[in-house]
PDB file of C-alpha atoms in Angstrom:
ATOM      1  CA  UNK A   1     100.033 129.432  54.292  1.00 91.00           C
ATOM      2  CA  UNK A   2     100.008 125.924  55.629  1.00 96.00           C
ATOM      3  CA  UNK A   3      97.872 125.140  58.712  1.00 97.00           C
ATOM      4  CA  UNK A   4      97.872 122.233  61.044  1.00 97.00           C
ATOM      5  CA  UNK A   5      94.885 120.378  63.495  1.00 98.00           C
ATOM      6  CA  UNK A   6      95.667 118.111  66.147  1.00 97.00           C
ATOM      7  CA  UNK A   7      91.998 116.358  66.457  1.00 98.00           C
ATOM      8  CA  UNK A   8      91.055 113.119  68.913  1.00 97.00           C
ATOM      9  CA  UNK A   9      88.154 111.187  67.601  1.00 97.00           C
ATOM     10  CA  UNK A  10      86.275 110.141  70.763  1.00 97.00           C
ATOM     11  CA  UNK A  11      83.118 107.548  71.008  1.00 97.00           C
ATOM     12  CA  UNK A  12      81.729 104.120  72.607  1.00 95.00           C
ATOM     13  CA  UNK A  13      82.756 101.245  71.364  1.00 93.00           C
ATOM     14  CA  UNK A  14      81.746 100.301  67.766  1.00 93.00           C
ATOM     15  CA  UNK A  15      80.427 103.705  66.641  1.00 96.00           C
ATOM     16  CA  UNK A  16      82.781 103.562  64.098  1.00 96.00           C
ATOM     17  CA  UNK A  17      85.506 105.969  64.610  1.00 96.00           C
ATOM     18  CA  UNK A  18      88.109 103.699  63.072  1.00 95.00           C
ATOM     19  CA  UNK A  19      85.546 103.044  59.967  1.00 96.00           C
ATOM     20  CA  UNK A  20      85.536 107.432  59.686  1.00 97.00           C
ATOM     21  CA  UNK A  21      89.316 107.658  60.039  1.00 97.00           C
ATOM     22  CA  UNK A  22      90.005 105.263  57.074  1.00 96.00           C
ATOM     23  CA  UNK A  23      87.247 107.414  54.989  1.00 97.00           C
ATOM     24  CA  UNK A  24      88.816 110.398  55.720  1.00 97.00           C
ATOM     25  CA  UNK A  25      92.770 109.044  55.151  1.00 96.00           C
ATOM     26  CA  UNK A  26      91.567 107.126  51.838  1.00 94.00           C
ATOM     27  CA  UNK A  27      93.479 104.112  52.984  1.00 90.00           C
ATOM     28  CA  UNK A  28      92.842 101.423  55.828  1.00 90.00           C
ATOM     29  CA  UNK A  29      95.385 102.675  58.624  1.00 91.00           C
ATOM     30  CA  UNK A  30      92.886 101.373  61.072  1.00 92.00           C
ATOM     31  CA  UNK A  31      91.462  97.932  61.722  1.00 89.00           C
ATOM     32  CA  UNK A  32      87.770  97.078  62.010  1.00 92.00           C
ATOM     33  CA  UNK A  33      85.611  95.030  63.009  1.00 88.00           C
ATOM     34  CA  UNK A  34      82.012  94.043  63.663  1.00 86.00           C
ATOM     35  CA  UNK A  35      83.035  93.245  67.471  1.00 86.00           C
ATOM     36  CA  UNK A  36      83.341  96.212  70.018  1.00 84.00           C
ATOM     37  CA  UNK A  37      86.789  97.190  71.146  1.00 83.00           C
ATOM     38  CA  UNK A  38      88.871  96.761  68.032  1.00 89.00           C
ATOM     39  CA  UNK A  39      91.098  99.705  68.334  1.00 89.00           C
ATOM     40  CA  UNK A  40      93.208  98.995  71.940  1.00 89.00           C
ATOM     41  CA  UNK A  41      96.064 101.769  70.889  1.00 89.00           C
ATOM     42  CA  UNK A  42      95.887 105.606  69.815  1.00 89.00           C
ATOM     43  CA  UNK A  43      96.212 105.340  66.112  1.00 91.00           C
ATOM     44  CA  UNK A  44      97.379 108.687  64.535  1.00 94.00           C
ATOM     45  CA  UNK A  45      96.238 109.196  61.397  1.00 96.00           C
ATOM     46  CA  UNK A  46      97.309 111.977  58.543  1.00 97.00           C
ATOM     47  CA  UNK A  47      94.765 113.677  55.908  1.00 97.00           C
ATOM     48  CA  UNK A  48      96.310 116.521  53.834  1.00 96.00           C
ATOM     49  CA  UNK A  49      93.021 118.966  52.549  1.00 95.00           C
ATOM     50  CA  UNK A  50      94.816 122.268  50.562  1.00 95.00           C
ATOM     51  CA  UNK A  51      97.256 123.770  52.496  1.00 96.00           C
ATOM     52  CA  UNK A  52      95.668 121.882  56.226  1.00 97.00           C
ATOM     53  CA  UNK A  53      97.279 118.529  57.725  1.00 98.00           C
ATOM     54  CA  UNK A  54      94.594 117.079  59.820  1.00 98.00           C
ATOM     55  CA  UNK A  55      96.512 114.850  62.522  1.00 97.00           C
ATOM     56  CA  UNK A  56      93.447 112.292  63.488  1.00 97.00           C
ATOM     57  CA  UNK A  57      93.646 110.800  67.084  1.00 96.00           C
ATOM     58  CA  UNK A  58      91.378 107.602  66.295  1.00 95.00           C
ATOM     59  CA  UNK A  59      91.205 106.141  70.127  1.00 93.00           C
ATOM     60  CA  UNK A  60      89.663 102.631  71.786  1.00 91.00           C
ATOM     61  CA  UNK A  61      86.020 102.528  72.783  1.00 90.00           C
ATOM     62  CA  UNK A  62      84.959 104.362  76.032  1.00 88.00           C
ATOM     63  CA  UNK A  63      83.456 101.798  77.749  1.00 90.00           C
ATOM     64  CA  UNK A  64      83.551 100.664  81.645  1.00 87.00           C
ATOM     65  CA  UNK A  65      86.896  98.320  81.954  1.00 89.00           C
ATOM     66  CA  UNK A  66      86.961  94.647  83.363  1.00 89.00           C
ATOM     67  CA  UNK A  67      90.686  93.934  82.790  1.00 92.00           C
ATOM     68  CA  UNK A  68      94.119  95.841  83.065  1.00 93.00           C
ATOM     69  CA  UNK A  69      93.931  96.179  79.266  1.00 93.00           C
ATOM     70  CA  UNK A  70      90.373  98.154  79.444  1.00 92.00           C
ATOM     71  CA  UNK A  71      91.707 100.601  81.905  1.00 93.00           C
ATOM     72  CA  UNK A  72      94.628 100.922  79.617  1.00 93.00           C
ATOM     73  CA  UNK A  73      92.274 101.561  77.095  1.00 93.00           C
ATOM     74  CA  UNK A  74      89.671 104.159  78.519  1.00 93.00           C
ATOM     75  CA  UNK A  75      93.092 105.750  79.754  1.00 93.00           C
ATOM     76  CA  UNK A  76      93.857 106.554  76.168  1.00 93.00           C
ATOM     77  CA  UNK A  77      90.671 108.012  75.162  1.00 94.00           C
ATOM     78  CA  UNK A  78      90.861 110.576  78.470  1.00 93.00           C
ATOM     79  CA  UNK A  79      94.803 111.125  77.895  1.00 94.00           C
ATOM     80  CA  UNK A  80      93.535 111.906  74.406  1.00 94.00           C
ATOM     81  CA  UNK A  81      90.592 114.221  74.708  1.00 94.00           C
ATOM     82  CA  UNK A  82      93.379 116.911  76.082  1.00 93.00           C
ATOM     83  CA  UNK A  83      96.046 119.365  74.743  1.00 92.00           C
ATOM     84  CA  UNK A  84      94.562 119.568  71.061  1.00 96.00           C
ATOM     85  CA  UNK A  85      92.830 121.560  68.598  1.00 97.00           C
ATOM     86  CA  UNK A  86      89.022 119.637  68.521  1.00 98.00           C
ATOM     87  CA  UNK A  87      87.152 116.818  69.103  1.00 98.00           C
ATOM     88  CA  UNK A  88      84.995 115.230  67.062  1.00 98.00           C
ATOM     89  CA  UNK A  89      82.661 112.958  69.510  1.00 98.00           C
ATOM     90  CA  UNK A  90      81.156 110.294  67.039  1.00 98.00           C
ATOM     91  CA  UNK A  91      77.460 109.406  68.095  1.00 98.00           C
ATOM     92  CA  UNK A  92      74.777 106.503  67.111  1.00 97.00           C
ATOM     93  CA  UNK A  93      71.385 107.926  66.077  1.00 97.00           C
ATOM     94  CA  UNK A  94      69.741 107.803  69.403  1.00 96.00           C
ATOM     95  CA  UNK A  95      67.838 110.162  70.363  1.00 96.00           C
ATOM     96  CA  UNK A  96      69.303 110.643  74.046  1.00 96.00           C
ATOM     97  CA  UNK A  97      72.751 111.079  75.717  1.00 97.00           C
ATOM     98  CA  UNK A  98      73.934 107.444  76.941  1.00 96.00           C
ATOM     99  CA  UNK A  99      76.611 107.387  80.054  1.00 95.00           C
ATOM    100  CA  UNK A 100      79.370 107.297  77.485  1.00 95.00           C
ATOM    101  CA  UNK A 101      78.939 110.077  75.392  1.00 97.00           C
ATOM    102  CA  UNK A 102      77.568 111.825  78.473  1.00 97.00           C
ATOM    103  CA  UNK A 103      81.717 111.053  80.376  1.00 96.00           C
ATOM    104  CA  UNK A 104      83.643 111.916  77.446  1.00 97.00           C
ATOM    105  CA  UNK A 105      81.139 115.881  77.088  1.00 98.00           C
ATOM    106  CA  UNK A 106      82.321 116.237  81.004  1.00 97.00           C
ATOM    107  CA  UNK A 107      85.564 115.937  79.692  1.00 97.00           C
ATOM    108  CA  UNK A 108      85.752 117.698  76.465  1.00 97.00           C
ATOM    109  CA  UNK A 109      84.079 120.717  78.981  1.00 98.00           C
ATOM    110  CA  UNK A 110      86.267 120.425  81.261  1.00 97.00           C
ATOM    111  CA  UNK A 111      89.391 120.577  79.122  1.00 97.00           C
ATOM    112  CA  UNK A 112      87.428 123.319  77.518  1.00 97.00           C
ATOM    113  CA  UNK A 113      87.687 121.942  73.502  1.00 98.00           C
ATOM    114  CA  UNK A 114      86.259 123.142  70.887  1.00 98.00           C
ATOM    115  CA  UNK A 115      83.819 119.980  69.425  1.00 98.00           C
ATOM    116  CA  UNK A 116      81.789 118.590  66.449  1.00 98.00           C
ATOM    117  CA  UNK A 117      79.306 116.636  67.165  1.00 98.00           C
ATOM    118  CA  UNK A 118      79.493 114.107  64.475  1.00 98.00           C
ATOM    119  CA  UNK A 119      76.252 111.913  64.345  1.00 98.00           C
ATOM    120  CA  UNK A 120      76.894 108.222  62.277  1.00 98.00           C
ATOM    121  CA  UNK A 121      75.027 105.623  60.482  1.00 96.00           C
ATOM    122  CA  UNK A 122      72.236 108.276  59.433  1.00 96.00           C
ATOM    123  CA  UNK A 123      71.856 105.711  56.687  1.00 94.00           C
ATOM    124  CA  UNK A 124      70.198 103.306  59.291  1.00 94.00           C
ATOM    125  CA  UNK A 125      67.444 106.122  60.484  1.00 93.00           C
ATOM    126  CA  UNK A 126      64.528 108.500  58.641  1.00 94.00           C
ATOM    127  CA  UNK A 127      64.979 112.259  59.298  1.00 90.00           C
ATOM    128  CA  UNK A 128      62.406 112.662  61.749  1.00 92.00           C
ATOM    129  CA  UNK A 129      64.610 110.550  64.112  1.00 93.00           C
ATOM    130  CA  UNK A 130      67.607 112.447  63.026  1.00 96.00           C
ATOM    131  CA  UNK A 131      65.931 115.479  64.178  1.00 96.00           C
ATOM    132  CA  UNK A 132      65.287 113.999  67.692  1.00 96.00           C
ATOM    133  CA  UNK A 133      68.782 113.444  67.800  1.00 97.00           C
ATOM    134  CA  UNK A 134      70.250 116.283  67.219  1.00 97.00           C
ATOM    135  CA  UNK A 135      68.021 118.047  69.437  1.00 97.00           C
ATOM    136  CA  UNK A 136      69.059 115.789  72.378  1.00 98.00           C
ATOM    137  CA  UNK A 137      72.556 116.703  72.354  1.00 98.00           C
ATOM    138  CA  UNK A 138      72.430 120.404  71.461  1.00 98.00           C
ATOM    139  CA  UNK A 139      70.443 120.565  74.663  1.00 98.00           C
ATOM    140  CA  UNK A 140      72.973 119.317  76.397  1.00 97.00           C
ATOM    141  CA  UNK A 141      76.167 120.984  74.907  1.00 98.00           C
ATOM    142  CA  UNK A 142      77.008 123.647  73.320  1.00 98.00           C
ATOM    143  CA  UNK A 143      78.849 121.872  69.940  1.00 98.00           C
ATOM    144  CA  UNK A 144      80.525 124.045  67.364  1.00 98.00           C
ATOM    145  CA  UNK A 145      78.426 122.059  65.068  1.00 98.00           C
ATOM    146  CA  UNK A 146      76.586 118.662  64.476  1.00 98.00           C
ATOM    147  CA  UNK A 147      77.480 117.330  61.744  1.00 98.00           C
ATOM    148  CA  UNK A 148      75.367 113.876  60.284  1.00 98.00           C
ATOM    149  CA  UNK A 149      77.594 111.127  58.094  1.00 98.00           C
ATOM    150  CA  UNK A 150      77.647 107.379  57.384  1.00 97.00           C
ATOM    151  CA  UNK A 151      81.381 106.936  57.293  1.00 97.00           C
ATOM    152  CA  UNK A 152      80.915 103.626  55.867  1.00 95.00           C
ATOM    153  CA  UNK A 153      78.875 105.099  52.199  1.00 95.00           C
ATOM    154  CA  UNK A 154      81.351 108.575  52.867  1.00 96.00           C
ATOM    155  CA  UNK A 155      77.735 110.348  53.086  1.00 96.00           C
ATOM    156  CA  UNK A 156      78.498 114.009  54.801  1.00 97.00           C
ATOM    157  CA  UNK A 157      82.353 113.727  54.677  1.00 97.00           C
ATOM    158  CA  UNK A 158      82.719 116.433  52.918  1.00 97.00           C
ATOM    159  CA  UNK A 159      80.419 118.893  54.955  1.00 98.00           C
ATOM    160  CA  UNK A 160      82.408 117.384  57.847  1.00 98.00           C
ATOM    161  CA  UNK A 161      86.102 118.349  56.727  1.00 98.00           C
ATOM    162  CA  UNK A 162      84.861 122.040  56.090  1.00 98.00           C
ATOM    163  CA  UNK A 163      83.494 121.879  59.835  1.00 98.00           C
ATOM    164  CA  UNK A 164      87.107 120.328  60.733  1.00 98.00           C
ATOM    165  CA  UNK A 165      89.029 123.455  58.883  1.00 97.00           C
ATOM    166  CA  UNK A 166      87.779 126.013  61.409  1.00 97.00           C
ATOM    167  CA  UNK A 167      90.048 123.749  64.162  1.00 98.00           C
ATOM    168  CA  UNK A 168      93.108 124.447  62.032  1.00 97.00           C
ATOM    169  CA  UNK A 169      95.525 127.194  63.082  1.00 96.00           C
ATOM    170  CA  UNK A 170      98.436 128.581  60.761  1.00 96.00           C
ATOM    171  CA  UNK A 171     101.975 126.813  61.247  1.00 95.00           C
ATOM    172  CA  UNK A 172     104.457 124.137  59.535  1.00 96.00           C
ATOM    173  CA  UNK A 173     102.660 120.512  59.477  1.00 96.00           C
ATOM    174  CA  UNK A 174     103.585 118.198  61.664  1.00 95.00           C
ATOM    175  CA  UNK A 175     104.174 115.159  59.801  1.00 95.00           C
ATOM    176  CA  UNK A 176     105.816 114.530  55.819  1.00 95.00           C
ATOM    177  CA  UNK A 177     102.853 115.354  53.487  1.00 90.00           C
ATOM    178  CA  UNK A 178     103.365 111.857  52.062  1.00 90.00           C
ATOM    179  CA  UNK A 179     102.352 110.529  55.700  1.00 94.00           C
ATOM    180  CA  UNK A 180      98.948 108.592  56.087  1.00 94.00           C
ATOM    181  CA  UNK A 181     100.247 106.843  59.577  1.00 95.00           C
ATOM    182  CA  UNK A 182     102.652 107.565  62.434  1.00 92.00           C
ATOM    183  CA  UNK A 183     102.376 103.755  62.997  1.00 92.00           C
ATOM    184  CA  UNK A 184     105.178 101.416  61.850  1.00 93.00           C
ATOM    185  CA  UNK A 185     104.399  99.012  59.191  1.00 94.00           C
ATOM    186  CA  UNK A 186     104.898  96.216  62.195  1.00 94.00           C
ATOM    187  CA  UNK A 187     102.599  97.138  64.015  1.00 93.00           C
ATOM    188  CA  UNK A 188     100.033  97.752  61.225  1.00 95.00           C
ATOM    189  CA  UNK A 189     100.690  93.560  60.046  1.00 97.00           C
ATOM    190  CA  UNK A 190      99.812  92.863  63.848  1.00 96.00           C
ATOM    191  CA  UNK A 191      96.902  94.733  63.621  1.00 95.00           C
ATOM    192  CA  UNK A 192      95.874  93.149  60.185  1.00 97.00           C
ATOM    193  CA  UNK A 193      96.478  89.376  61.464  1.00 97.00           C
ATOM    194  CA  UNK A 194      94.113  90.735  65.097  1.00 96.00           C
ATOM    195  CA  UNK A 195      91.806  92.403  62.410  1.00 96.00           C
ATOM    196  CA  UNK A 196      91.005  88.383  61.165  1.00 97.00           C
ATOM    197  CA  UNK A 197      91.056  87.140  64.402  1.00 96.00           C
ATOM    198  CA  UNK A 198      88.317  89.365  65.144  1.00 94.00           C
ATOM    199  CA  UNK A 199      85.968  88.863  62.358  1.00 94.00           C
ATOM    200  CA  UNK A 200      86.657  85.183  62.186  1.00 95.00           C
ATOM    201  CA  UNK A 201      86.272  83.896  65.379  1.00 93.00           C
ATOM    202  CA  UNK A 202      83.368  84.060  67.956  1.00 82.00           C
ATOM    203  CA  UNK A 203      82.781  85.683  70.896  1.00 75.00           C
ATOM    204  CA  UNK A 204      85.311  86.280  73.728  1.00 76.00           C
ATOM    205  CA  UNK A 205      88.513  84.676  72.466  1.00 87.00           C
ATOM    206  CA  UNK A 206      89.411  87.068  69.613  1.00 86.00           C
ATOM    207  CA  UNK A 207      89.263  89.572  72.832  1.00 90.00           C
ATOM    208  CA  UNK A 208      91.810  87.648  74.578  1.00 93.00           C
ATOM    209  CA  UNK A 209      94.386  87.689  71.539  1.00 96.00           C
ATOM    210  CA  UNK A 210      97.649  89.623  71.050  1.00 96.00           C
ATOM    211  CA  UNK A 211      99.916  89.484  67.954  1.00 97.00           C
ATOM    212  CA  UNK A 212     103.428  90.234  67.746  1.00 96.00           C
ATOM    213  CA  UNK A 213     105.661  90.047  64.654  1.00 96.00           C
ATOM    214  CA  UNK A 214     108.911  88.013  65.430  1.00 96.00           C
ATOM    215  CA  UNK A 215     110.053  88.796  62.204  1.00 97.00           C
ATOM    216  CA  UNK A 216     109.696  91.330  59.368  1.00 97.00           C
ATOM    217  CA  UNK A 217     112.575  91.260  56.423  1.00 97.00           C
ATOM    218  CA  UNK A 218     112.597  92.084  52.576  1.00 97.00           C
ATOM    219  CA  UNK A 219     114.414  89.691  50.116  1.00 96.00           C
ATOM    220  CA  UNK A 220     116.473  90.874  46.957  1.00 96.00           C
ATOM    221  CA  UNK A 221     113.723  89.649  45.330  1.00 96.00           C
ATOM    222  CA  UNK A 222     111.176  92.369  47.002  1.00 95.00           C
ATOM    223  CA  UNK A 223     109.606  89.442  48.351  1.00 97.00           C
ATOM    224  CA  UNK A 224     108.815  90.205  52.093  1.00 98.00           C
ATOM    225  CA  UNK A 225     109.084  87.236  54.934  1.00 98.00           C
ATOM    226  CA  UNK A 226     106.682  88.238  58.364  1.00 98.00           C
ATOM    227  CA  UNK A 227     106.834  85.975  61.216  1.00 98.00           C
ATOM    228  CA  UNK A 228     104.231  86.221  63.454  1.00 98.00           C
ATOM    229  CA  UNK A 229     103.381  84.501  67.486  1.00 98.00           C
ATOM    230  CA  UNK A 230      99.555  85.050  68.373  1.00 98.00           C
ATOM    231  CA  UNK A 231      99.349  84.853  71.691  1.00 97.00           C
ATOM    232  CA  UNK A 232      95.855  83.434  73.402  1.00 96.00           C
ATOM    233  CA  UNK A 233      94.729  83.207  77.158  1.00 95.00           C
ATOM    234  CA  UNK A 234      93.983  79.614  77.697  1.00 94.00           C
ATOM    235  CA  UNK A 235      95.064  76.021  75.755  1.00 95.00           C
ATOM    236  CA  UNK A 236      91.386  75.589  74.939  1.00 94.00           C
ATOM    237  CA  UNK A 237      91.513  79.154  72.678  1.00 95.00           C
ATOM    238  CA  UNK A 238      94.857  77.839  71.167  1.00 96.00           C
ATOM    239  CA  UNK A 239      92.892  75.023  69.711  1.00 95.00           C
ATOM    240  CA  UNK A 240      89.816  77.076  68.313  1.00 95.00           C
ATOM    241  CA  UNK A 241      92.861  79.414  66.909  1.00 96.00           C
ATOM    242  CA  UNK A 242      94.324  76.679  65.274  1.00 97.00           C
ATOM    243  CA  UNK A 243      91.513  74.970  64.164  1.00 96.00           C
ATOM    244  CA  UNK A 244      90.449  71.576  62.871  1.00 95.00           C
ATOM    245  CA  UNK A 245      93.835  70.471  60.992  1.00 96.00           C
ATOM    246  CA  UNK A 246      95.288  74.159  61.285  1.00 96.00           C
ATOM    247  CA  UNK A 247      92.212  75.195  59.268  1.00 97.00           C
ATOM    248  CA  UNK A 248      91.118  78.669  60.735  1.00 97.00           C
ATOM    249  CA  UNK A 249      94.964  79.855  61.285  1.00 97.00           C
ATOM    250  CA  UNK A 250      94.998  79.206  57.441  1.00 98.00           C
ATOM    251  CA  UNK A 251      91.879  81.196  56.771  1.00 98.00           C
ATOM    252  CA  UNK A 252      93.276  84.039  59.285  1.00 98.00           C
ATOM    253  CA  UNK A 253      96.854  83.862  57.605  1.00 98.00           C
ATOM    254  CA  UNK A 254      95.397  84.100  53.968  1.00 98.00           C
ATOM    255  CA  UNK A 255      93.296  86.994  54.512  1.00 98.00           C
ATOM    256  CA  UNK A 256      95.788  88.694  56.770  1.00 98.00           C
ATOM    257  CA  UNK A 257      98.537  88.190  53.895  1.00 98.00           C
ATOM    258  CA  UNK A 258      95.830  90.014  51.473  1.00 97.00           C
ATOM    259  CA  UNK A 259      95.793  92.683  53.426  1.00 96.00           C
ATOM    260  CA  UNK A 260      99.262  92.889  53.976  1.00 97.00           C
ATOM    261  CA  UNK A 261     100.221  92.673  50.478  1.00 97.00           C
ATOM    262  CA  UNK A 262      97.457  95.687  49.743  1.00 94.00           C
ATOM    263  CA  UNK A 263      99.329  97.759  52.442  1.00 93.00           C
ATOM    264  CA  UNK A 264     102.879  96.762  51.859  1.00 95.00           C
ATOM    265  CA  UNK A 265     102.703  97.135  47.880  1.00 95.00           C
ATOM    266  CA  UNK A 266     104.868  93.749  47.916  1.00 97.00           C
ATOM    267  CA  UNK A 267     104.512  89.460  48.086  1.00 98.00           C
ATOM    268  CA  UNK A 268     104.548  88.628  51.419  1.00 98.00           C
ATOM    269  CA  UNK A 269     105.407  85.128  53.351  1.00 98.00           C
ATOM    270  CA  UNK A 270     103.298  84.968  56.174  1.00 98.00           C
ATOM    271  CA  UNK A 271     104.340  82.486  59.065  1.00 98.00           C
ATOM    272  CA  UNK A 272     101.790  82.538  62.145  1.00 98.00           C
ATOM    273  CA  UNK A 273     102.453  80.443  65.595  1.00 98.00           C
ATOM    274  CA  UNK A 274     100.092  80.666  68.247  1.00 98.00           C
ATOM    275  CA  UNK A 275     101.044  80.526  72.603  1.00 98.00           C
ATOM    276  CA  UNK A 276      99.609  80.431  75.628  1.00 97.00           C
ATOM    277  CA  UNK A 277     100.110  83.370  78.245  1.00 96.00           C
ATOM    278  CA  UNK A 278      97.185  83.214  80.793  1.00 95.00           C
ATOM    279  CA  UNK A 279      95.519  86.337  81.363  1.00 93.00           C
ATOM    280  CA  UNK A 280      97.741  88.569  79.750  1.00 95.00           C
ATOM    281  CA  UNK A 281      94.886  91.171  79.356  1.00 94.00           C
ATOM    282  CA  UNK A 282      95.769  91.891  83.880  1.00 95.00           C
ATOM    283  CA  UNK A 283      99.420  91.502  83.596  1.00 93.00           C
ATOM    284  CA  UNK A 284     101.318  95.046  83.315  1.00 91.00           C
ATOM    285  CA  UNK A 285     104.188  93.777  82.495  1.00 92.00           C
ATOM    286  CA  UNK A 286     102.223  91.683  79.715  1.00 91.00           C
ATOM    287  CA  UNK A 287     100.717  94.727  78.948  1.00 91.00           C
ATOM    288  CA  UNK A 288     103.980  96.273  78.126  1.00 90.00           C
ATOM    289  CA  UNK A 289     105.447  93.886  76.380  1.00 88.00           C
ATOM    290  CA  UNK A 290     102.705  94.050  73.986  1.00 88.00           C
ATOM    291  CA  UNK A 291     103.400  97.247  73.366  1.00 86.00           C
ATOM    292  CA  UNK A 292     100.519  98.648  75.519  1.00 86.00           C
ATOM    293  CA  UNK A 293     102.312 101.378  77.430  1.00 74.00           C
ATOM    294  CA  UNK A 294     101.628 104.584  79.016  1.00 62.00           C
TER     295      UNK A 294
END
């Protein structure tokens, strides 16, 4: 009998929800990076277990929004924590309940979800520690359980998918069992090429970056030809972008194409531009175009 679970992966920013869904999936269906905020969209990711399809809601960082983009954002994760099976809300190991996780609890409660509280990075503390923080949040909700992991050694994954069965409920699966992503192969490339922005560049202007593929077309050859316009906030970024003789839009376009190739199973031809549109990030109709709707 084949069983189905609709689950949202809540958490602040950088706990490393997109890090667990591509340990769970097998397969990178989710970028990430060092710098908080990576994930800006819902990403729906597929894991097949026996007879279960897990449908993962991996969702942006809950944090307090300065632009049009972060209340997109934190509208995602609240849209998501609603109308599914569970929730797993992915913790640091601190022993107490910051304003974050403390939000998206009032939520889960009030949509009255089932939860697992899934504790990360356990690698990073001793026991004792561990200990204090589980105690801190089973004082303060009532989880189904609490489950420690380090998504990024796969330590407790296991323990945590046999916690996730007991979300599943009997019924066809959602999605073609040879489905790890709901997300077009686009969007993923944009994602990859924003991915490299991310880790390569400092500070805010990675932040202010958008990507969108102009162009995406296979040859006879199976050689595949991706056109892509990265878009920047102000004529000063466009220059760091760029680079010193187009040297860091190389580096970003090489590693990108890597990744790309990985994903795509093919050669790919990687073109990158980049533009200017000032503040994008509190333009709606920006926001749209990028693909950021409700």
């Amino acid at each position: 009998m084949t069983k189905t679970a609709m689950i949202t992966i809540c958490g602040r920013p950088n706990v490393g929800k997109s890090t667990l869904t591509n340990a769970l999936v097998g397969e990178k269906v989710a970028i990430v990076s060092a710098k908080p905020q990576t994930t800006r969209n819902r990403i729906t990711a597929l894991v097949e277990r026996g007879e279960t399809q897990f449908v993962l809601l991996d969702t942006p960082g809950f944090h307090r929004p300065r632009t049009k983009l972060g209340d997109y954002m934190v509208n995602v994760v609240k849209e998501s924590v609603a109308d599914v099976d569970g929730v797993l809300l992915l913790v640091e190991p601190i022993p107490s309940v910051g304003a974050q996780e403390e939000a998206l609890i009032s939520r889960i409660e009030e949509q009255k979800l089932p939860a697992l509280l899934v504790i990360n990075k356990i690698d990073t503390v001793e026991k004792e520690e561990l200990l204090k923080v589980i105690a801190a949040y089973a004082a303060r909700h009532d989880f189904r359980a609490i489950v420690p992991i380090s998504a990024r050694n796969g330590e407790g994954l296991d323990e945590l998918l046999d916690e996730m069965e007991s979300f599943a409920e009997e019924g066809p699966h959602l999605f073609p069992d040879d489905m790890i992503t709901d997300q077009p192969e686009r969007q993923i490339c944009a994602e990859l090429i924003r991915e490299k922005l991310l880790r390569c560049l400092e500070k805010e202007i990675p932040h202010g970056t958008a990507v969108e593929i102009t162009r995406f077309s296979e040859r006879d050859n199976g050689i595949i030809d991706i056109e892509a316009t990265i878009f920047c906030e102000k004529e000063s970024h466009k220059g760091i972008i760029i680079g010193k003789k187009g040297s860091m839009l190389k580096k970003v376009g090489e590693l990108a194409r890597a990744d790309m190739e990985q994903f795509l199973g093919a050669k790919v031809n990687l073109q990158t531009w980049v533009k200017v549109k000032e503040s994008w990030r509190d333009s709606l109709a920006q926001l749209r175009n990028f693909g950021y709707t409700d």
